[in-house]
Each structure stands twice: as structure tokens, then as C-alpha cells.
CSV table of C-alpha atoms in Angstrom, one decimal:
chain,number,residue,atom,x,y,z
A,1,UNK,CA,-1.0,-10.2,-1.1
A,2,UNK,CA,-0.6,-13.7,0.3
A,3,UNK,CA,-0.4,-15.9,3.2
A,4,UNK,CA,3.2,-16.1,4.8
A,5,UNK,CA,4.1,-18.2,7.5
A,6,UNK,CA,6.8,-17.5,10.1
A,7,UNK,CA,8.6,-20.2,8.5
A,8,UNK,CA,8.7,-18.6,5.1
A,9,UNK,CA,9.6,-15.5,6.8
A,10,UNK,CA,12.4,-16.9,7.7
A,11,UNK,CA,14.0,-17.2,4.4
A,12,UNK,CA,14.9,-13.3,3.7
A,13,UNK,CA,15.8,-14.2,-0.4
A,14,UNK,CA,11.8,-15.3,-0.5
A,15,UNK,CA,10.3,-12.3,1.4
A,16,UNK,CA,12.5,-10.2,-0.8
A,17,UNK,CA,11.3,-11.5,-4.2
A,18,UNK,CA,8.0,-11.6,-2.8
A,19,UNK,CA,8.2,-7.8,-2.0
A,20,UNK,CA,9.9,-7.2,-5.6
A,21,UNK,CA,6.9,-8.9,-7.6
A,22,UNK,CA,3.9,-7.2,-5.0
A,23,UNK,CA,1.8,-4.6,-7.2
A,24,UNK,CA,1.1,-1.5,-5.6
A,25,UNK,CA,-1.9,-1.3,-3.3
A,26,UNK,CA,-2.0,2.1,-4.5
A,27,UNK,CA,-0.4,4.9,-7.2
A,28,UNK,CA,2.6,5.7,-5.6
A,29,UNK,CA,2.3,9.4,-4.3
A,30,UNK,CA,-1.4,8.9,-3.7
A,31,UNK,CA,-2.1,7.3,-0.5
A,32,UNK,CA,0.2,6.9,2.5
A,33,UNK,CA,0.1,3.7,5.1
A,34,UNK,CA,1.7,2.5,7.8
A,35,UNK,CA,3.3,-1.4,6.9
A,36,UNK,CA,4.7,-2.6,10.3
A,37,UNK,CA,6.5,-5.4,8.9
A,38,UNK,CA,7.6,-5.6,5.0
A,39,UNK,CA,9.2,-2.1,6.1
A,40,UNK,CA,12.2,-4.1,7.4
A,41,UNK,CA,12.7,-7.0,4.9
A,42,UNK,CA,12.6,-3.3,2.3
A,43,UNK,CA,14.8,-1.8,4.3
A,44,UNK,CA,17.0,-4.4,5.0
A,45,UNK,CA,17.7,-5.4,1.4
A,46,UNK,CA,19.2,-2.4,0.9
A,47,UNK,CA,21.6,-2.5,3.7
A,48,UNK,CA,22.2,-6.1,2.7
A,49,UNK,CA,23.2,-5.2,-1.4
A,50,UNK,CA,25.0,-2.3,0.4
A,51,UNK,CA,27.1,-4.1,2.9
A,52,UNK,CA,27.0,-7.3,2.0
A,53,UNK,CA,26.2,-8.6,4.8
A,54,UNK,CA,22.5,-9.3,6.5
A,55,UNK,CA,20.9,-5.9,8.4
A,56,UNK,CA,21.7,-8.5,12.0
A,57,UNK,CA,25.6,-8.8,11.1
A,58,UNK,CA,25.6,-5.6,10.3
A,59,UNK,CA,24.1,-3.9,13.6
A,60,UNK,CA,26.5,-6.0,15.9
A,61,UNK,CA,29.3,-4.8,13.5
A,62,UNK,CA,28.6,-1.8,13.5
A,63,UNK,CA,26.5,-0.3,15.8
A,64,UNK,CA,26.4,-2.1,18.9
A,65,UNK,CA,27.0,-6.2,19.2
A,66,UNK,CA,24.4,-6.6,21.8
A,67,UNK,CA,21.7,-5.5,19.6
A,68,UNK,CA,20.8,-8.5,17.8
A,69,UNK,CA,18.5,-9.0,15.0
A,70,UNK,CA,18.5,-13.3,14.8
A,71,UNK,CA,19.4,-14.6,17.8
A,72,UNK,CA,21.7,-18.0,17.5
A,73,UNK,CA,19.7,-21.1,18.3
A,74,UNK,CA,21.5,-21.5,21.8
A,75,UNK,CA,20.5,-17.9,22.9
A,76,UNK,CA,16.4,-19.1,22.8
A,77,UNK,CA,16.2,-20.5,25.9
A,78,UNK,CA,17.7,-18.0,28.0
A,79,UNK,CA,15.6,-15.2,26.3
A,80,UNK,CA,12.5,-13.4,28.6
A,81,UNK,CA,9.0,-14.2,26.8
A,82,UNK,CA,7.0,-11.3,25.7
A,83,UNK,CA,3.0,-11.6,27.3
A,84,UNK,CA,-0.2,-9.0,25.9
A,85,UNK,CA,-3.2,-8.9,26.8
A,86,UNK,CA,-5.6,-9.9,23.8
A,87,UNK,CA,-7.4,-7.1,21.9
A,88,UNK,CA,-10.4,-8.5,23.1
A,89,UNK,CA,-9.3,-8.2,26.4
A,90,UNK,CA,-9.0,-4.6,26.1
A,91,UNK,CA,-11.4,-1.5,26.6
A,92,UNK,CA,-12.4,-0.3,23.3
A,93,UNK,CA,-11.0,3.1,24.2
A,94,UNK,CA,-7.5,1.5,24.8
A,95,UNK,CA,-7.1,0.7,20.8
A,96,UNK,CA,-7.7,4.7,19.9
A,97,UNK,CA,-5.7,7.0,22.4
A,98,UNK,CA,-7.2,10.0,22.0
A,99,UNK,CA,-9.5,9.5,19.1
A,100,UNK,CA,-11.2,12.5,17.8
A,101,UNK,CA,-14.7,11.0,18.2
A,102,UNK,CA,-16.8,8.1,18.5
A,103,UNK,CA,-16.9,7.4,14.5
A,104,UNK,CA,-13.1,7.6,14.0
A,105,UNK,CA,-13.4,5.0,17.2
A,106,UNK,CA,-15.9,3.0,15.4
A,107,UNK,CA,-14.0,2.7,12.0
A,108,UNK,CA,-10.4,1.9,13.8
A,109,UNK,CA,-11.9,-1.1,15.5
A,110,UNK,CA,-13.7,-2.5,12.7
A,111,UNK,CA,-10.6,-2.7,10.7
A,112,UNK,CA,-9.0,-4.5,13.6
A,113,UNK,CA,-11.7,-6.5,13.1
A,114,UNK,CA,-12.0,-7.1,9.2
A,115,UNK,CA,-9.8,-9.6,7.9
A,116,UNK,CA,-10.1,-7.6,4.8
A,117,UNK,CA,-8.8,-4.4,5.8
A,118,UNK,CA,-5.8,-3.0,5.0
A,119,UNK,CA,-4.5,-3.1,8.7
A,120,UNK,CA,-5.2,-6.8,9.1
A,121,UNK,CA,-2.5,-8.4,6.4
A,122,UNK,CA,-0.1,-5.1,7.5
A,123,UNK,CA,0.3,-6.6,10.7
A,124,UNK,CA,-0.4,-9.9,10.8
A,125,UNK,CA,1.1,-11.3,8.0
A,126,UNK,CA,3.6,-12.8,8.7
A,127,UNK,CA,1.9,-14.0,11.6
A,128,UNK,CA,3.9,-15.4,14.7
A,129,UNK,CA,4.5,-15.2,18.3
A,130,UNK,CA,7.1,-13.4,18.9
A,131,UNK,CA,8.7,-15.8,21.5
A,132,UNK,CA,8.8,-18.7,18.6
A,133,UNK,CA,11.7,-19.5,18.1
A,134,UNK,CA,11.4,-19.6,14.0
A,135,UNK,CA,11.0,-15.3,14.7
A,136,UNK,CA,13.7,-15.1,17.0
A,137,UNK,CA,16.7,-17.0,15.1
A,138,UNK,CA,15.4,-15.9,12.0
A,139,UNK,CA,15.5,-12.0,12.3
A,140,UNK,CA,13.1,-10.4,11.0
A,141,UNK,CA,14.1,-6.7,10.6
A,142,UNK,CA,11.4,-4.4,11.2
A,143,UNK,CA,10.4,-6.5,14.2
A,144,UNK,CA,13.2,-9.3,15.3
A,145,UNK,CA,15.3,-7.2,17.6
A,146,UNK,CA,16.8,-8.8,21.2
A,147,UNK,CA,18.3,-7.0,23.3
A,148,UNK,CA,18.9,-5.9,26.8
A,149,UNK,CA,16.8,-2.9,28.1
A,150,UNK,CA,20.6,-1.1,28.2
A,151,UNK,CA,21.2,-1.4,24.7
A,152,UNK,CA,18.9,0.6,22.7
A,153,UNK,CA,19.2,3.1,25.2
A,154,UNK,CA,22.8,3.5,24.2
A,155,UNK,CA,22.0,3.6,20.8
A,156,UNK,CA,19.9,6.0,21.0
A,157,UNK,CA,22.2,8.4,23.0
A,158,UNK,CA,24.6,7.6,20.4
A,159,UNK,CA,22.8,8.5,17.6
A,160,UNK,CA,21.4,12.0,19.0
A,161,UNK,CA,25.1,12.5,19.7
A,162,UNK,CA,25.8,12.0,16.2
A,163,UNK,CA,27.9,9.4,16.1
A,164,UNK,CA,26.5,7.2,13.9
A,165,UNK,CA,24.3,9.4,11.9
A,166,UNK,CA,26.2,12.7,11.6
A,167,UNK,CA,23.5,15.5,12.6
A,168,UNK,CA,22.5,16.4,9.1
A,169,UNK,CA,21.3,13.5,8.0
A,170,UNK,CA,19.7,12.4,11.3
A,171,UNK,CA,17.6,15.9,10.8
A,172,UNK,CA,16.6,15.0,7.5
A,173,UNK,CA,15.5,11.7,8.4
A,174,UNK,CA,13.4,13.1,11.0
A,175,UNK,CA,11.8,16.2,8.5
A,176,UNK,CA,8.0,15.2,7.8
A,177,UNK,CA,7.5,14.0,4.5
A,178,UNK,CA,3.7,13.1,4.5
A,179,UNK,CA,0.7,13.6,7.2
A,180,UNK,CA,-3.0,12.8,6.7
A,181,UNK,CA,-5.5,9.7,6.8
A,182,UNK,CA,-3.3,6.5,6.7
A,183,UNK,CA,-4.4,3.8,4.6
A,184,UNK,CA,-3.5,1.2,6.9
A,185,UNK,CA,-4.1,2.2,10.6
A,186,UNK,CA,-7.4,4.4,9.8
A,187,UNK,CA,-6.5,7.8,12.4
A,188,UNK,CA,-3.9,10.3,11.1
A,189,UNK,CA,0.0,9.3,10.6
A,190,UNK,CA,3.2,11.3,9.9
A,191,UNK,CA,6.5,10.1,8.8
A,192,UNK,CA,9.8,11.0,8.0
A,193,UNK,CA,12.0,8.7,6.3
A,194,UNK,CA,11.7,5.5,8.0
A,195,UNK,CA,10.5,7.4,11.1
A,196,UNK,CA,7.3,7.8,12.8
A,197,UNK,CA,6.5,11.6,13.7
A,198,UNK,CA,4.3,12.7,16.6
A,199,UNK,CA,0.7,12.4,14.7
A,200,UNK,CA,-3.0,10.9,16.3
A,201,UNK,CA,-1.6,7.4,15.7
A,202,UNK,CA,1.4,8.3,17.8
A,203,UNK,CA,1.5,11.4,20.4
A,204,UNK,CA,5.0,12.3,21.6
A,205,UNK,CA,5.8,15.0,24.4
């Protein structure tokens, strides 16, 4: 509910407390919507009070070391930069794949467009580039991860093989918990816990 800069982001005690003292934008139960990046500082204090260890040590421990969520000041350089086109750059079709009709269209690009939307501060805010370093040493956990292309493909095969969720709990993670109008990205989302399902915002084969 306030301005945070990627510096600030960086301290994960201060996004944390932050978190803990934001009211709900919403009764719990009520709504559902789609926040891109508070997800992982949630998330990851839970795996730090857990673990004891930050959610980056304790994907290279133990998951994969070559998955790397804060990268160590001499790895910056050597990194490949991300480049986007700009929004405004883009067709006006290209924001809504698939959108139902004209007014869903209409009202997904206007809260693009409306600082005051609920999309705007849910992925934005932070705000950063992506190749600064402050983002890349810092790890932010929703969004921070550096990697090879070969890496999450391995743990990806690795965790439909079971072997670091067993298959139980990897099927209840993926079991649809809520569907309908999301809050924050305007066209229809599903999710499972922590997951994304196939839904208008997303279409999967």
C-alpha cells in the first residue's frame, strides 16, 4: 500500500514486516487476485522460518545449485540481459490472448493503464529492471531466479518424477482451489496452491 524501491526490496526482513502489517485489500475468502510479486517474499518467509536459511540457499541446497535466487555480485557481469518490447509498443490484442470480447479487452487495458488499479501496484511495485543489479544480487523470490535454460528444465523433470515433491502432494498442489474474475488481472484466473491453472489469463495445452 506503498511505494517500494528495488533498493528496499532488497532488504527481505523489511518486505516481510511490510507484508505482516498490510490490511487486507479484501475479506479473506471474498475476492481472489493474482499478486505477481509479494507471492514470493510470503512464500519465502515460510521456507526461511522453516529452514533457516533464505528461499536462494535453500534451492541450491536442495534442489539444484545452479538455480539461483541472488546471484553473488561477481556473477552480474557475466549474466545475459533480459529486452521487452514496451506495452505501448504492442497491438492491443497482444495484452488479452483470447479475450472473450471487445469490453473484457477494453477494461484489461485500462487497468494497465490506471495507476490506481489493482493490477498496477501488483506488478509494479517493487519496480525495477530486471537486469539491475540491486534485483539480481538481492533475490527476490517470486521473480529473482538466474539460471541456465538447462536448469529449470531439470527441475521440472524432477519434480513430475516425484523426487522432490512425492506425487501426492505435487497433485494436491496442482487441485483448483478458486476460478472466477480476478481482482488483479481483470479476465478469469485459477489457482492451485501456489500454482497457476489453465484459465483465460493463462491457456495451457
Amino acid at each position: 500500500d506503498r511505494p517500494i524501491t528495488a533498493e528496499q526490496a532488497a532488504d527481505f526482513d523489511a518486505m516481510t514486516a511490510q507484508l505482516a502489517g498490510q490490511s487486507p485489500e479484501w475479506e479473506p475468502g471474498t475476492r481472489h487476485g493474482y499478486h505477481a510479486l509479494t507471492f514470493g517474499w510470503l512464500v519465502g518467509e515460510l521456507v526461511r522460518r522453516h529452514s533457516g536459511v533464505s528461499v536462494g540457499e535453500f534451492v541450491r541446497r536442495e534442489i539444484d545449485p545452479d538455480l539461483w535466487i541472488g546471484v553473488p555480485e561477481a556473477m552480474v557481469d557475466g549474466l545475459a540481459h533480459i529486452a521487452a518490447a514496451s506495452a505501448q509498443s504492442l497491438p492491443p490484442e497482444a495484452a488479452v490472448p483470447h479475450a472473450a470480447d471487445a469490453a473484457t479487452l477494453t477494461s484489461v487495458l485500462a487497468a494497465q493503464r490506471d495507476p490506481n488499479s489493482p493490477m498496477h501496484p501488483s506488478t509494479t511495485n517493487p519496480s525495477a529492471s530486471f537486469n539491475k543489479p540491486v534485483l539480481l544480487t538481492a533475490g527476490w523470490p517470486a521473480a529473482g531466479l538466474v539460471c541456465t535454460a538447462r536448469a529449470p528444465a531439470g527441475f521440472y523433470s524432477r519434480l513430475a518424477r516425484g523426487e522432490i515433491l512425492v506425487a501426492e502432494s505435487l497433485r494436491e498442489a496442482v487441485r483448483e482451489r478458486v476460478r472466477g474474475p480476478d481482482r488483479t488481472l481483470v479476465l478469469e484466473s485459477a489457482f492451485g496452491l501456489g500454482y497457476m491453472l489453465a484459465c483465460q489469463n493463462m491457456f495451457l495445452p
